[in-house]
Coordinates of C-alpha atoms and ligand atoms in Angstrom, one line a residue:
X1 CA 13.8 14.1 -3.9
X2 CA 11.3 14.8 -1.2
X3 CA 9.4 18.1 -1.4
X4 CA 6.6 19.3 0.8
X5 CA 3.5 20.1 -1.1
X6 CA 1.6 22.6 1.0
X7 CA -0.6 24.4 -1.3
X8 CA -4.3 23.8 -2.4
X9 CA -4.6 24.3 -6.1
X10 CA -6.8 27.3 -6.9
X11 CA -10.4 26.3 -7.0
X12 CA -11.2 28.4 -10.1
X13 CA -8.2 27.4 -12.1
X14 CA -9.1 25.9 -15.4
X15 CA -8.1 22.3 -15.0
X16 CA -5.4 21.3 -17.5
X17 CA -5.2 17.8 -18.6
X18 CA -2.7 15.8 -16.6
X19 CA -0.1 13.8 -18.4
X20 CA -2.1 10.5 -18.2
X21 CA -5.1 12.3 -19.7
X22 CA -3.0 13.8 -22.5
X23 CA -1.6 10.3 -23.3
X24 CA -5.0 8.7 -23.3
X25 CA -6.7 11.5 -25.5
X26 CA -3.7 11.1 -28.0
X27 CA -4.3 7.3 -27.9
X28 CA -8.1 7.5 -28.5
X29 CA -7.3 9.1 -31.9
X30 CA -6.2 5.6 -32.9
X31 CA -9.1 3.4 -34.0
X32 CA -7.8 0.3 -32.3
X33 CA -9.0 1.8 -29.0
X34 CA -12.5 1.9 -30.3
X35 CA -13.2 5.0 -28.4
X36 CA -12.8 3.4 -25.1
X37 CA -10.3 2.6 -22.5
X38 CA -9.9 -0.2 -19.9
X39 CA -8.0 0.4 -16.7
X40 CA -7.4 -1.9 -13.8
X41 CA -6.8 -1.8 -10.0
X42 CA -4.5 -4.7 -9.1
X43 CA -4.2 -5.1 -5.4
X44 CA -2.1 -7.9 -3.9
X45 CA -4.4 -9.4 -1.3
X46 CA -1.8 -9.3 1.4
X47 CA -3.2 -6.5 3.6
X48 CA -5.8 -3.9 3.9
X49 CA -5.9 -0.9 1.5
X50 CA -4.5 2.4 2.5
X51 CA -4.9 6.0 1.4
X52 CA -2.3 5.4 -1.3
X53 CA -4.3 2.7 -2.8
X54 CA -7.4 5.0 -2.6
X55 CA -5.4 7.5 -4.8
X56 CA -4.8 4.7 -7.3
X57 CA -8.5 3.6 -7.1
X58 CA -9.7 7.1 -7.7
X59 CA -7.3 7.5 -10.6
X60 CA -8.0 4.3 -12.4
X61 CA -11.8 4.3 -12.0
X62 CA -11.7 8.2 -12.5
X63 CA -10.0 8.0 -15.9
X64 CA -12.3 5.1 -17.1
X65 CA -15.3 7.1 -16.1
X66 CA -14.0 10.2 -17.9
X67 CA -13.1 8.4 -21.1
X68 CA -16.1 6.1 -21.5
X69 CA -14.3 3.1 -20.2
X70 CA -14.3 0.4 -17.7
X71 CA -12.0 -0.7 -14.8
X72 CA -11.1 -4.2 -13.8
X73 CA -10.6 -5.3 -10.2
X74 CA -7.8 -7.8 -10.5
X75 CA -6.3 -9.5 -7.3
X76 CA -2.6 -10.1 -8.0
X77 CA -2.4 -13.2 -6.1
X78 CA 0.8 -14.7 -7.3
X79 CA 2.4 -15.0 -3.9
X80 CA 0.4 -17.7 -2.0
X81 CA 2.5 -17.5 1.1
X82 CA 1.2 -14.0 2.1
X83 CA -2.3 -13.9 0.8
X84 CA -5.6 -14.4 2.6
X85 CA -9.1 -14.4 1.7
X86 CA -9.9 -11.9 4.6
X87 CA -7.9 -9.4 2.6
X88 CA -9.8 -10.0 -0.6
X89 CA -13.1 -9.2 1.2
X90 CA -11.8 -6.2 2.9
X91 CA -10.4 -4.8 -0.3
X92 CA -13.8 -5.2 -2.1
X93 CA -15.6 -3.6 0.8
X94 CA -13.2 -0.6 0.7
X95 CA -13.5 0.1 -3.0
X96 CA -17.3 -0.1 -2.8
X97 CA -17.3 2.2 0.1
X98 CA -15.2 4.6 -1.8
X99 CA -17.9 4.7 -4.4
X100 CA -16.6 2.6 -7.3
X101 CA -18.0 -0.4 -8.8
X102 CA -16.3 -2.9 -11.2
X103 CA -19.5 -4.8 -11.8
X104 CA -18.6 -8.4 -12.8
X105 CA -15.2 -7.4 -13.8
X106 CA -13.5 -9.2 -10.9
X107 CA -10.5 -11.2 -11.7
X108 CA -7.5 -12.9 -10.2
X109 CA -4.1 -13.3 -11.6
X110 CA -4.4 -17.0 -10.4
X111 CA -7.2 -17.4 -13.0
X112 CA -4.4 -17.1 -15.7
X113 CA -2.0 -19.6 -14.3
X114 CA -2.7 -22.0 -17.2
X115 CA -2.3 -19.4 -19.8
X116 CA 0.9 -18.1 -18.1
X117 CA 2.2 -21.7 -18.0
X118 CA 1.5 -22.1 -21.7
X119 CA 3.4 -18.9 -22.6
X120 CA 6.3 -20.0 -20.5
X121 CA 6.5 -23.3 -22.3
X122 CA 6.4 -21.2 -25.7
X123 CA 9.2 -19.1 -24.4
X124 CA 11.2 -22.2 -23.6
X125 CA 10.5 -23.7 -27.0
X126 CA 11.6 -20.5 -28.7
X127 CA 14.7 -20.6 -26.7
X128 CA 13.9 -17.6 -24.6
X129 CA 13.7 -19.3 -21.2
X130 CA 15.7 -21.9 -19.2
X131 CA 15.7 -23.9 -16.2
X132 CA 18.4 -22.9 -13.7
X133 CA 19.7 -25.1 -11.0
X134 CA 21.5 -22.4 -9.1
X135 CA 20.3 -21.3 -5.7
X136 CA 18.5 -18.0 -5.5
X137 CA 21.5 -16.5 -3.5
X138 CA 23.9 -17.6 -6.3
X139 CA 21.6 -16.2 -9.1
X140 CA 21.2 -12.9 -7.2
X141 CA 25.0 -12.8 -6.7
X142 CA 25.9 -13.5 -10.2
X143 CA 23.7 -10.6 -11.5
X144 CA 26.6 -8.4 -10.1
X145 CA 26.0 -4.7 -10.2
X146 CA 24.9 -2.3 -12.8
X147 CA 28.5 -1.2 -13.5
X148 CA 29.8 -4.6 -14.4
X149 CA 28.3 -7.5 -16.6
X150 CA 26.7 -10.3 -14.8
X151 CA 28.0 -13.9 -14.8
X152 CA 26.0 -16.2 -17.0
X153 CA 24.6 -19.4 -15.5
X154 CA 26.3 -22.7 -16.4
X155 CA 22.8 -23.9 -17.2
X156 CA 21.9 -21.0 -19.5
X157 CA 22.5 -22.9 -22.6
X158 CA 20.5 -26.0 -22.0
X159 CA 18.6 -27.2 -25.0
X160 CA 14.8 -26.3 -25.2
X161 CA 14.0 -30.0 -25.0
X162 CA 15.9 -30.3 -21.7
X163 CA 14.4 -27.1 -20.4
X164 CA 10.9 -28.3 -21.2
X165 CA 11.5 -31.6 -19.6
X166 CA 12.9 -30.0 -16.4
X167 CA 10.2 -27.4 -16.3
X168 CA 7.4 -30.0 -16.6
X169 CA 9.0 -32.0 -13.9
X170 CA 9.2 -28.8 -11.7
X171 CA 5.4 -28.5 -12.3
X172 CA 5.0 -32.2 -11.5
X173 CA 6.3 -31.7 -8.0
X174 CA 9.5 -33.6 -8.6
X175 CA 11.8 -31.1 -7.1
X176 CA 12.1 -29.3 -3.6
X177 CA 11.6 -25.7 -3.1
X178 CA 14.6 -23.7 -4.2
X179 CA 16.1 -26.6 -6.2
X180 CA 15.4 -25.0 -9.7
X181 CA 13.7 -21.9 -11.2
X182 CA 12.8 -20.9 -14.7
X183 CA 14.5 -17.8 -16.0
X184 CA 14.0 -15.6 -19.0
X185 CA 17.0 -15.6 -21.2
X186 CA 17.5 -11.9 -22.0
X187 CA 20.9 -10.2 -21.3
X188 CA 23.2 -10.8 -18.4
X189 CA 25.1 -7.5 -19.1
X190 CA 22.2 -5.2 -19.5
X191 CA 22.5 -2.0 -17.4
X192 CA 19.0 -2.6 -16.3
X193 CA 19.2 -5.3 -13.7
X194 CA 15.6 -6.4 -14.3
X195 CA 16.7 -7.5 -17.7
X196 CA 19.5 -9.8 -16.3
X197 CA 17.7 -13.1 -16.9
X198 CA 14.9 -12.5 -14.3
X199 CA 13.2 -15.4 -12.6
X200 CA 9.9 -16.3 -14.1
X201 CA 8.8 -19.3 -11.9
X202 CA 9.9 -20.6 -8.6
X203 CA 8.8 -23.8 -6.8
X204 CA 6.7 -23.3 -3.7
X205 CA 4.9 -26.2 -2.1
X206 CA 2.2 -24.0 -0.7
X207 CA -1.5 -24.0 -0.7
X208 CA -3.1 -21.2 -2.7
X209 CA -6.2 -19.5 -1.5
X210 CA -7.9 -20.1 -4.9
X211 CA -6.0 -22.8 -6.8
X212 CA -5.7 -25.0 -3.8
X213 CA -2.8 -27.6 -4.3
X214 CA -3.0 -27.6 -8.1
X215 CA 0.2 -25.8 -8.5
X216 CA 3.7 -26.1 -6.9
X217 CA 5.3 -23.6 -9.2
X218 CA 4.2 -20.0 -9.0
X219 CA 4.9 -17.1 -11.5
X220 CA 6.9 -14.2 -10.3
X221 CA 5.0 -10.9 -10.0
X222 CA 7.1 -9.5 -12.9
X223 CA 6.2 -12.2 -15.3
X224 CA 2.5 -12.4 -14.2
X225 CA 1.6 -8.7 -14.0
X226 CA 2.2 -7.5 -17.5
X227 CA 0.8 -10.6 -19.1
X228 CA -2.3 -10.4 -16.9
X229 CA -2.8 -6.8 -18.2
X230 CA -2.6 -8.1 -21.7
X231 CA -4.8 -11.1 -21.2
X232 CA -7.6 -8.7 -19.9
X233 CA -6.7 -6.3 -22.8
X234 CA -6.1 -3.5 -20.4
X235 CA -5.4 -0.5 -22.6
X236 CA -3.7 1.7 -20.0
X237 CA -1.9 0.1 -17.0
X238 CA -1.2 2.8 -14.5
X239 CA 1.2 2.1 -11.7
X240 CA 3.6 3.8 -9.5
X241 CA 7.0 5.1 -10.5
X242 CA 9.1 2.3 -9.1
X243 CA 7.8 0.1 -11.8
X244 CA 9.2 2.3 -14.5
X245 CA 12.4 0.4 -14.5
X246 CA 10.3 -2.9 -14.9
X247 CA 8.6 -1.6 -18.0
X248 CA 11.3 -2.8 -20.6
X249 CA 11.0 -6.3 -19.1
X250 CA 7.1 -6.2 -19.3
X251 CA 7.6 -5.0 -22.9
X252 CA 10.1 -7.9 -23.6
X253 CA 7.6 -10.5 -22.4
X254 CA 4.7 -9.0 -24.3
X255 CA 6.8 -8.9 -27.5
X256 CA 6.9 -12.7 -27.3
X257 CA 3.2 -13.3 -26.9
X258 CA 1.6 -10.3 -28.5
X259 CA -0.9 -11.0 -31.3
X260 CA -1.2 -8.5 -34.1
X261 CA -4.4 -6.4 -34.2
X262 CA -5.0 -6.6 -30.4
X263 CA -4.8 -3.6 -28.0
X264 CA -1.3 -3.7 -26.5
X265 CA -1.3 -2.6 -22.9
X266 CA 0.5 0.6 -22.3
X267 CA 2.1 1.1 -18.9
X268 CA 2.6 4.5 -17.5
X269 CA 3.8 5.5 -14.1
X270 CA 2.8 8.2 -11.6
X271 CA 4.4 9.2 -8.2
X272 CA 3.0 7.1 -5.4
X273 CA 1.2 9.0 -2.6
X274 CA 3.1 9.8 0.5
X275 CA 1.7 11.6 3.5
X276 CA 3.7 13.0 6.3
X277 CA 3.5 11.7 9.9
X278 CA 2.5 8.2 8.7
X279 CA 3.8 5.2 7.0
X280 CA 2.3 3.7 3.8
X281 CA 3.7 0.3 3.3
X282 CA 1.5 -2.7 3.8
X283 CA 4.4 -4.5 5.3
X284 CA 4.8 -1.8 8.1
X285 CA 1.0 -1.4 8.6
X286 CA 0.9 -5.2 9.1
X287 CA 3.7 -4.9 11.7
X288 CA 1.8 -2.2 13.5
X289 CA -1.3 -4.4 13.7
X290 CA 0.6 -7.7 14.6
X291 CA 2.7 -6.1 17.3
X292 CA -0.3 -4.3 18.7
X293 CA 0.9 -0.8 18.3
X294 CA -2.6 -0.2 17.1
X295 CA -5.8 -1.9 17.6
X296 CA -6.3 -3.7 14.3
X297 CA -6.3 -2.6 10.7
X298 CA -9.2 -0.3 11.2
X299 CA -7.7 1.5 14.1
X300 CA -8.8 5.2 13.6
X301 CA -5.1 6.2 13.5
X302 CA -4.2 4.1 10.7
X303 CA -3.9 5.5 7.1
X304 CA -5.9 2.4 5.9
X305 CA -9.3 3.1 4.2
X306 CA -11.0 1.1 7.0
X307 CA -9.1 3.2 9.7
X308 CA -10.1 6.4 7.9
X309 CA -13.8 5.3 7.6
X310 CA -13.9 4.3 11.3
X311 CA -12.3 7.7 12.2
X312 CA -15.1 9.5 10.3
X313 CA -13.7 10.2 7.0
X314 CA -16.3 10.1 4.3
X315 CA -15.8 8.7 0.7
X316 CA -16.4 12.1 -0.7
X317 CA -13.6 13.6 1.4
X318 CA -11.2 10.9 0.2
X319 CA -12.2 11.4 -3.4
X320 CA -11.7 15.2 -3.0
X321 CA -8.3 14.6 -1.5
X322 CA -7.2 12.2 -4.4
X323 CA -8.3 15.0 -6.8
X324 CA -6.4 17.7 -5.1
X325 CA -3.3 15.7 -4.9
X326 CA -3.3 15.3 -8.7
X327 CA -0.9 13.1 -10.5
X328 CA 2.8 13.8 -10.2
X329 CA 5.7 12.5 -12.1
X330 CA 8.1 13.1 -9.2
X331 CA 7.9 11.7 -5.6
X332 CA 6.7 14.0 -3.0
X333 CA 5.2 14.1 0.5
X334 CA 1.7 15.5 0.9
X335 CA 0.8 17.3 4.2
X336 CA -1.7 15.4 6.4
X337 CA -3.4 18.8 6.8
X338 CA -4.6 18.5 3.1
X339 CA -6.5 15.3 4.0
X340 CA -8.0 17.0 7.2
X341 CA -9.0 20.1 5.0
X342 CA -10.9 17.7 2.7
X343 CA -12.9 16.1 5.4
X344 CA -13.8 19.3 7.1
X345 CA -15.1 20.5 3.7
X346 CA -17.4 17.6 3.4
X347 CA -18.5 17.3 7.1
X348 CA -19.2 21.0 7.3
X349 CA -21.9 20.3 4.7
X350 CA -23.3 17.1 5.9
X351 CA -22.7 16.9 9.7
X352 CA -25.4 18.0 12.1
X353 CA -24.3 20.3 14.9
X354 CA -24.8 18.8 18.4
X355 CA -23.9 19.6 22.0
X356 CA -21.2 17.4 23.7
X357 CA -19.2 18.4 26.8
X358 CA -16.0 16.4 27.0
X359 CA -14.7 17.6 30.5
X360 CA -17.8 18.5 32.3
X361 CA -18.2 21.0 35.2
X362 CA -21.6 21.6 36.6
X363 CA -23.3 24.9 36.6
X364 CA -26.3 25.5 39.0
X365 CA -28.6 28.3 37.8
X366 CA -29.8 29.6 41.2
X367 CA -32.7 31.5 40.1
X368 CA -34.1 28.9 37.7
X369 CA -37.0 26.9 39.1
X370 CA -36.0 23.5 40.5
X371 CA -38.3 21.3 38.6
X372 CA -38.7 23.3 35.4
X373 CA -37.4 22.1 32.1
X374 CA -37.7 23.8 28.8
X375 CA -37.2 22.6 25.3
X376 CA -35.0 25.0 23.1
X377 CA -35.3 24.7 19.4
X378 CA -32.0 24.7 17.7
X379 CA -30.9 24.5 14.1
X380 CA -29.2 21.3 13.0
X381 CA -27.0 22.7 10.4
X382 CA -26.6 26.3 9.4
X383 CA -25.0 25.2 6.1
X384 CA -28.1 23.0 5.2
X385 CA -31.4 24.1 5.9
X386 CA -33.0 20.9 4.9
X387 CA -31.6 19.3 7.9
X388 CA -34.1 21.1 10.0
X389 CA -34.0 21.7 13.7
X390 CA -34.5 19.8 17.0
X391 CA -35.4 20.4 20.5
X392 CA -32.8 20.6 23.2
X393 CA -33.8 20.3 26.9
X394 CA -32.6 23.0 29.3
X395 CA -32.9 22.8 33.1
X396 CA -31.6 24.3 36.4
X397 CA -28.3 22.2 36.3
X398 CA -26.1 22.1 33.2
X399 CA -22.7 21.1 32.3
X400 CA -20.2 23.2 30.4
X401 CA -16.6 22.4 29.6
X402 CA -14.3 22.9 32.6
X403 CA -11.8 24.9 30.5
X404 CA -14.6 27.4 29.7
X405 CA -14.4 28.7 33.2
X406 CA -11.6 30.5 35.0
X407 CA -11.7 31.7 38.5
X408 CA -9.1 34.3 37.9
X409 CA -9.0 34.9 34.2
X410 CA -6.7 37.2 32.1
X411 CA -8.2 40.1 30.4
X412 CA -8.7 38.4 27.1
X413 CA -10.6 35.4 28.4
X414 CA -14.1 35.7 27.0
X415 CA -15.7 32.8 28.5
X416 CA -17.2 32.3 32.0
X417 CA -15.6 33.8 35.1
X418 CA -16.9 35.2 38.4
X419 CA -18.9 38.4 37.6
X420 CA -18.9 37.9 33.9
X421 CA -21.6 36.9 31.4
X422 CA -21.7 34.4 28.6
X423 CA -24.4 33.1 26.3
X424 CA -25.4 29.5 26.4
X425 CA -25.8 28.7 22.8
X426 CA -29.5 28.4 21.9
X427 CA -30.5 29.2 25.5
X428 CA -30.0 32.1 27.8
X429 CA -27.3 34.5 29.0
X430 CA -26.0 33.6 32.4
X431 CA -23.9 35.5 34.9
X432 CA -21.5 33.7 37.3
X433 CA -21.7 34.6 40.9
X434 CA -19.7 32.0 43.0
X435 CA -18.0 28.7 42.9
X436 CA -18.0 25.6 45.3
X437 CA -14.9 23.7 45.8
X438 CA -14.0 20.4 47.3
X439 CA -11.5 19.9 50.2
X440 CA -8.7 19.7 47.5
X441 CA -9.6 23.0 45.9
X442 CA -11.2 21.5 42.8
X443 CA -14.3 23.3 41.5
X444 CA -17.2 21.1 41.8
X445 CA -20.1 23.6 41.1
X446 CA -20.4 27.0 39.5
X447 CA -23.3 29.1 40.7
X448 CA -24.9 31.5 38.2
X449 CA -28.1 33.4 37.6
X450 CA -29.9 33.6 34.3
X451 CA -31.8 36.6 32.7
X452 CA -35.2 35.2 31.4
X453 CA -35.5 37.9 28.8
X454 CA -32.3 36.6 27.1
X455 CA -33.8 33.5 25.9
X456 CA -33.0 32.8 22.3
X457 CA -35.4 34.8 20.3
X458 CA -36.6 36.7 23.6
X459 CA -36.7 40.4 24.0
X460 CA -33.1 40.8 25.3
X461 CA -31.5 37.9 23.3
X462 CA -29.5 40.3 21.2
X463 CA -27.6 41.8 24.2
X464 CA -23.9 41.7 23.5
X465 CA -21.8 39.3 25.3
X466 CA -18.3 38.2 24.4
X467 CA -18.5 34.5 24.6
X468 CA -21.0 31.7 23.6
X469 CA -20.6 28.3 25.2
X470 CA -21.9 24.8 24.4
X471 CA -23.6 23.1 27.2
X472 CA -25.9 20.2 28.1
X473 CA -28.6 19.8 30.5
X474 CA -27.4 17.7 33.6
X475 CA -30.5 15.7 34.1
X476 CA -31.1 15.0 30.5
X477 CA -27.4 14.5 29.3
X478 CA -26.2 10.9 28.6
X479 CA -22.8 9.6 29.5
X480 CA -20.5 8.9 26.7
X481 CA -16.9 7.9 25.9
X482 CA -15.0 10.1 23.5
X483 CA -11.7 9.0 21.8
X484 CA -9.2 11.8 20.7
X485 CA -6.8 10.9 18.2
X486 CA -3.4 12.5 17.4
X487 CA -0.9 11.7 14.8
X488 CA 0.3 8.1 15.0
X489 CA 4.0 9.3 14.6
X490 CA 5.6 12.2 16.1
X491 CA 8.1 12.6 13.2
X492 CA 7.2 14.0 9.9
X493 CA 8.9 11.3 7.9
X494 CA 9.2 8.3 10.3
X495 CA 10.4 6.2 7.3
X496 CA 13.1 8.6 6.4
X497 CA 15.8 7.9 9.0
X498 CA 18.7 5.6 7.8
X499 CA 19.7 4.5 11.4
X500 CA 16.5 4.4 13.0
X501 CA 13.4 2.3 12.8
X502 CA 10.2 4.0 12.0
X503 CA 8.6 2.5 15.0
X504 CA 10.9 4.6 17.3
X505 CA 8.8 7.5 16.2
X506 CA 5.4 6.1 17.3
X507 CA 3.5 8.9 19.2
X508 CA 2.8 7.6 22.7
X509 CA -0.1 10.1 23.0
X510 CA -1.8 9.4 19.9
X511 CA -4.9 8.0 21.7
X512 CA -6.6 9.7 24.5
X513 CA -9.8 8.1 25.9
X514 CA -12.2 10.4 27.8
X515 CA -14.8 8.3 29.7
X516 CA -16.7 11.0 31.6
X517 CA -18.3 13.0 28.7
X518 CA -21.8 14.3 28.7
X519 CA -23.8 14.5 25.4
X520 CA -27.2 15.7 24.6
X521 CA -29.9 13.1 24.6
X522 CA -30.5 13.0 20.8
X523 CA -27.2 11.1 20.6
X524 CA -28.6 8.1 22.2
X525 CA -28.5 5.0 20.1
X526 CA -26.8 6.5 17.1
X527 CA -25.5 3.9 14.6
X528 CA -21.7 3.5 14.1
X529 CA -20.3 5.9 11.5
X530 CA -22.9 8.7 12.1
X531 CA -21.2 12.0 11.7
X532 CA -21.6 15.1 14.0
X533 CA -20.1 18.4 14.7
X534 CA -19.7 18.7 18.4
X535 CA -20.2 22.5 18.6
X536 CA -16.9 24.3 19.2
X537 CA -14.9 21.0 19.4
X538 CA -14.7 19.4 16.1
X539 CA -16.1 16.6 14.0
X540 CA -16.9 13.4 15.6
X541 CA -18.6 10.1 14.7
X542 CA -20.0 7.2 16.4
X543 CA -17.6 4.3 16.8
X544 CA -18.3 0.6 16.2
X545 CA -17.8 -0.1 19.9
X546 CA -20.8 2.0 20.8
X547 CA -23.6 0.5 22.9
X548 CA -26.9 1.8 24.2
X549 CA -25.5 2.0 27.7
X550 CA -22.3 3.8 26.6
X551 CA -22.2 5.6 23.4
X552 CA -18.6 5.8 22.0
X553 CA -17.5 8.6 19.6
X554 CA -14.3 9.1 17.7
X555 CA -13.0 12.6 17.0
X556 CA -12.4 12.7 13.3
X557 CA -10.8 16.1 13.2
X558 CA -10.7 19.3 15.1
X559 CA -12.7 22.3 13.8
X560 CA -9.8 24.7 13.4
X561 CA -8.5 24.7 9.9
X562 CA -5.0 25.5 10.9
X563 CA -3.8 24.2 7.6
X564 CA -5.8 26.5 5.4
X565 CA -4.9 29.5 7.6
X566 CA -1.3 28.9 7.3
X567 CA -1.5 29.0 3.5
X568 CA -3.7 32.1 3.2
Ligands
ATP601 P1 2.6 -1.3 -0.5 O1 3.9 -0.7 -0.9 O2 1.9 -0.4 0.6 O3 2.7 -2.8 0.0 P2 1.9 -2.3 -3.0 O4 2.2 -1.4 -4.2 O5 2.6 -3.5 -2.7 O6 1.7 -1.3 -1.7 P3 -0.3 -3.4 -4.2 O7 -1.5 -4.2 -3.6 O8 0.5 -4.1 -5.1 O9 0.4 -2.7 -3.0 O10 -1.0 -2.1 -4.9 C1 -2.1 -2.1 -5.8 C2 -2.1 -0.9 -6.5 O11 -2.1 0.3 -5.7 C3 -0.9 -0.7 -7.4 O12 -1.2 -0.4 -8.7 C4 0.1 0.3 -6.8 O13 0.8 0.9 -7.7 C5 -1.0 1.2 -6.1 N1 -0.4 1.8 -4.8 C6 0.1 1.2 -3.9 N2 0.6 2.2 -3.0 C7 0.3 3.4 -3.6 C8 0.6 4.8 -3.1 N3 1.2 5.1 -2.0 N4 0.2 5.6 -4.0 C9 -0.5 5.4 -5.1 N5 -0.6 4.2 -5.6 C10 -0.3 3.1 -4.8
MG602 MG1 2.7 -4.2 -5.1

C-alpha cells in the first residue's frame, strides 16, 4: 500500500490532534499518569541515524514537550555482535544537533540485564518459560505457517526445576552457542506467529560494549524491549507499524511482571517514514558505506542525519519536515521534494547571499581603467535586514558563468550576447562587443564596455535591461571547489523491485565535483557548515574538507522550488 504524498498541508489550517495526541489527552484524564507523560527514543547502536529516526525523535521529544513530559534516550543494545561505541556517540551528537536534550535520562537496555534475567527465572518458576535443546532452524521450522498449528518442542514440558537448572548453566557458560535457548511457553497454534513460543534468550559468547564478558546469554529484542519500557515506566511507547503484531507478545510478558498501581506502558504504532529516491534501512546504508558506494556515513548524498547536516540541512528544516509529514497509520512514501522545500524555507531566511561563479568565463571591460578597483556595497539578505551589507570588490576583469553568455542566442535569451546589455548585480550595466577564442574555438574572453552612470544607485541605474548576472572580480576572487549532488538513486523506489537489488539503481552521476570555481573574497576561511545562497545558483554550505588554500562547498539544494510549483 504505497501512495505518493505530494501535498503540503495548508499553513492556516487549524491543527487537529493527531491520533497519538488524542490517545495521550484521553490517558491524561486518568490520575495514574499524574498529568505527565514519559516517552523514549530507543535506537539500536548499530549504525548512524537517518531521517526516519529524525522523524521518530521529533515525535517522541515533541509529544513530551507538548504534554509536560520527558523523554528517555535508551540504547537498545541487546545484540552485542553488531553494536559499537562509535554509533552510540554519533547518535547522541545527532539528537543534540536536532535540538533535543534528554538531560541525564540516558539508559542502555544492557543496564537491565540483571532485572531481565531475574524475570526470566520467575517465568521459568511459574511454568511460563522453558529451555529448548532444538536448533534455531528446527525451532523456526516447527513454528510452521499461520494457517496450520505449530509443532510443540519435545522439551516443552520440562519441569521448572530442570529448566531453572539448565538456564543457570546456560548463563554459567556451560554450553556452546546454539546448543540451547530459553523460550516463552505461550501457544504453538496461535495465529500470531510471534506468540508461538518465542525465543527469550540465546547463547552468544560475545564481548558486549558495556557489560564486557559478564554475560554469555543475551535477551532477544522482543523480550527486552517491552520490559525495558516498563522498567523505565515509559507511559507511551511509540514505535513503527511493523511492531503492531508484536504488541500482544509484549503485553503477555508485561502481564507476568506488572505490579499493581504502576504506570503500564502503552505501545502505539505509526507509519515509518519512507522517502523516494533513497533507502532507509541501516543495513543497506551500512552496505553503501562498507562497499564504498558513498564516502562514509556522512556523505552528503546519504539520508543520514550526519549526511544531511554535511549537505547543509539545518535542524530547523528537519524539524519542519517532521511536522509536515505528520503521523500516519498507513505506510506511504514522502516526496524528497518536501524535504528540499523545508530546507529552502529555512535557508531563505538565514543564509547570506554571496557571489560564486561555478563555470567561469572572463569578461574584460575595455573602458574601465586598468588599475582601478571599486567597492560595491551589497545587501547580505533581503529577507533579513539585520544581516546588514558588505563590500564587494569590482575591477576591469570579472568572471561570469559560461552559460550566461551565448554568441548566437535565441530571441528569448535574456543574458549576455554580442550587442546586448545585462546588469551585473550590485554593479554596472555592461554591453558585449566582441569575443576572443582559442585555436579550438573556445571562448577565452568576452570584451564589454560599461556605462559609468549605471552604477548601482547611480543616475542611470534604473535603466531597464532584461538580465541580471552574478559575477566576481577576477583579481579578487578566490579559487574554490564546489560539489554538486543529485539523488543517490535513479529510481523512485529502489527498494521496491522484487527481482532487482536496490544497488542496481545507484545513480552514477550523483556527485559532480567542480574544481575551477571562483568565489568572492568574503568566502575565504569560512568554517565548515556555514550556509550561503550563491546568487542565482542555490544554497550551499562549507564542507568539512575545506582548507584556507582551497575552500570546498557543498550544494545543499537548488534555488528553484520545482516541487512547490508543481503543486500550486
Ligand atoms: P532500520 O530499519 O533503519 O534499521 P530500526 O528500526 O532497526 O531502523 P532502531 O535503531 O531500532 O532502527 O530505531 C530506533 C527508533 O527509530 C525506533 O523506535 C524505530 O521505530 C524508529 N524508526 C526507525 N526507522 C524509522 C523510520 N523510517 N520512520 C520512523 N521511525 C523510525
Ligand atoms: Mg529496530
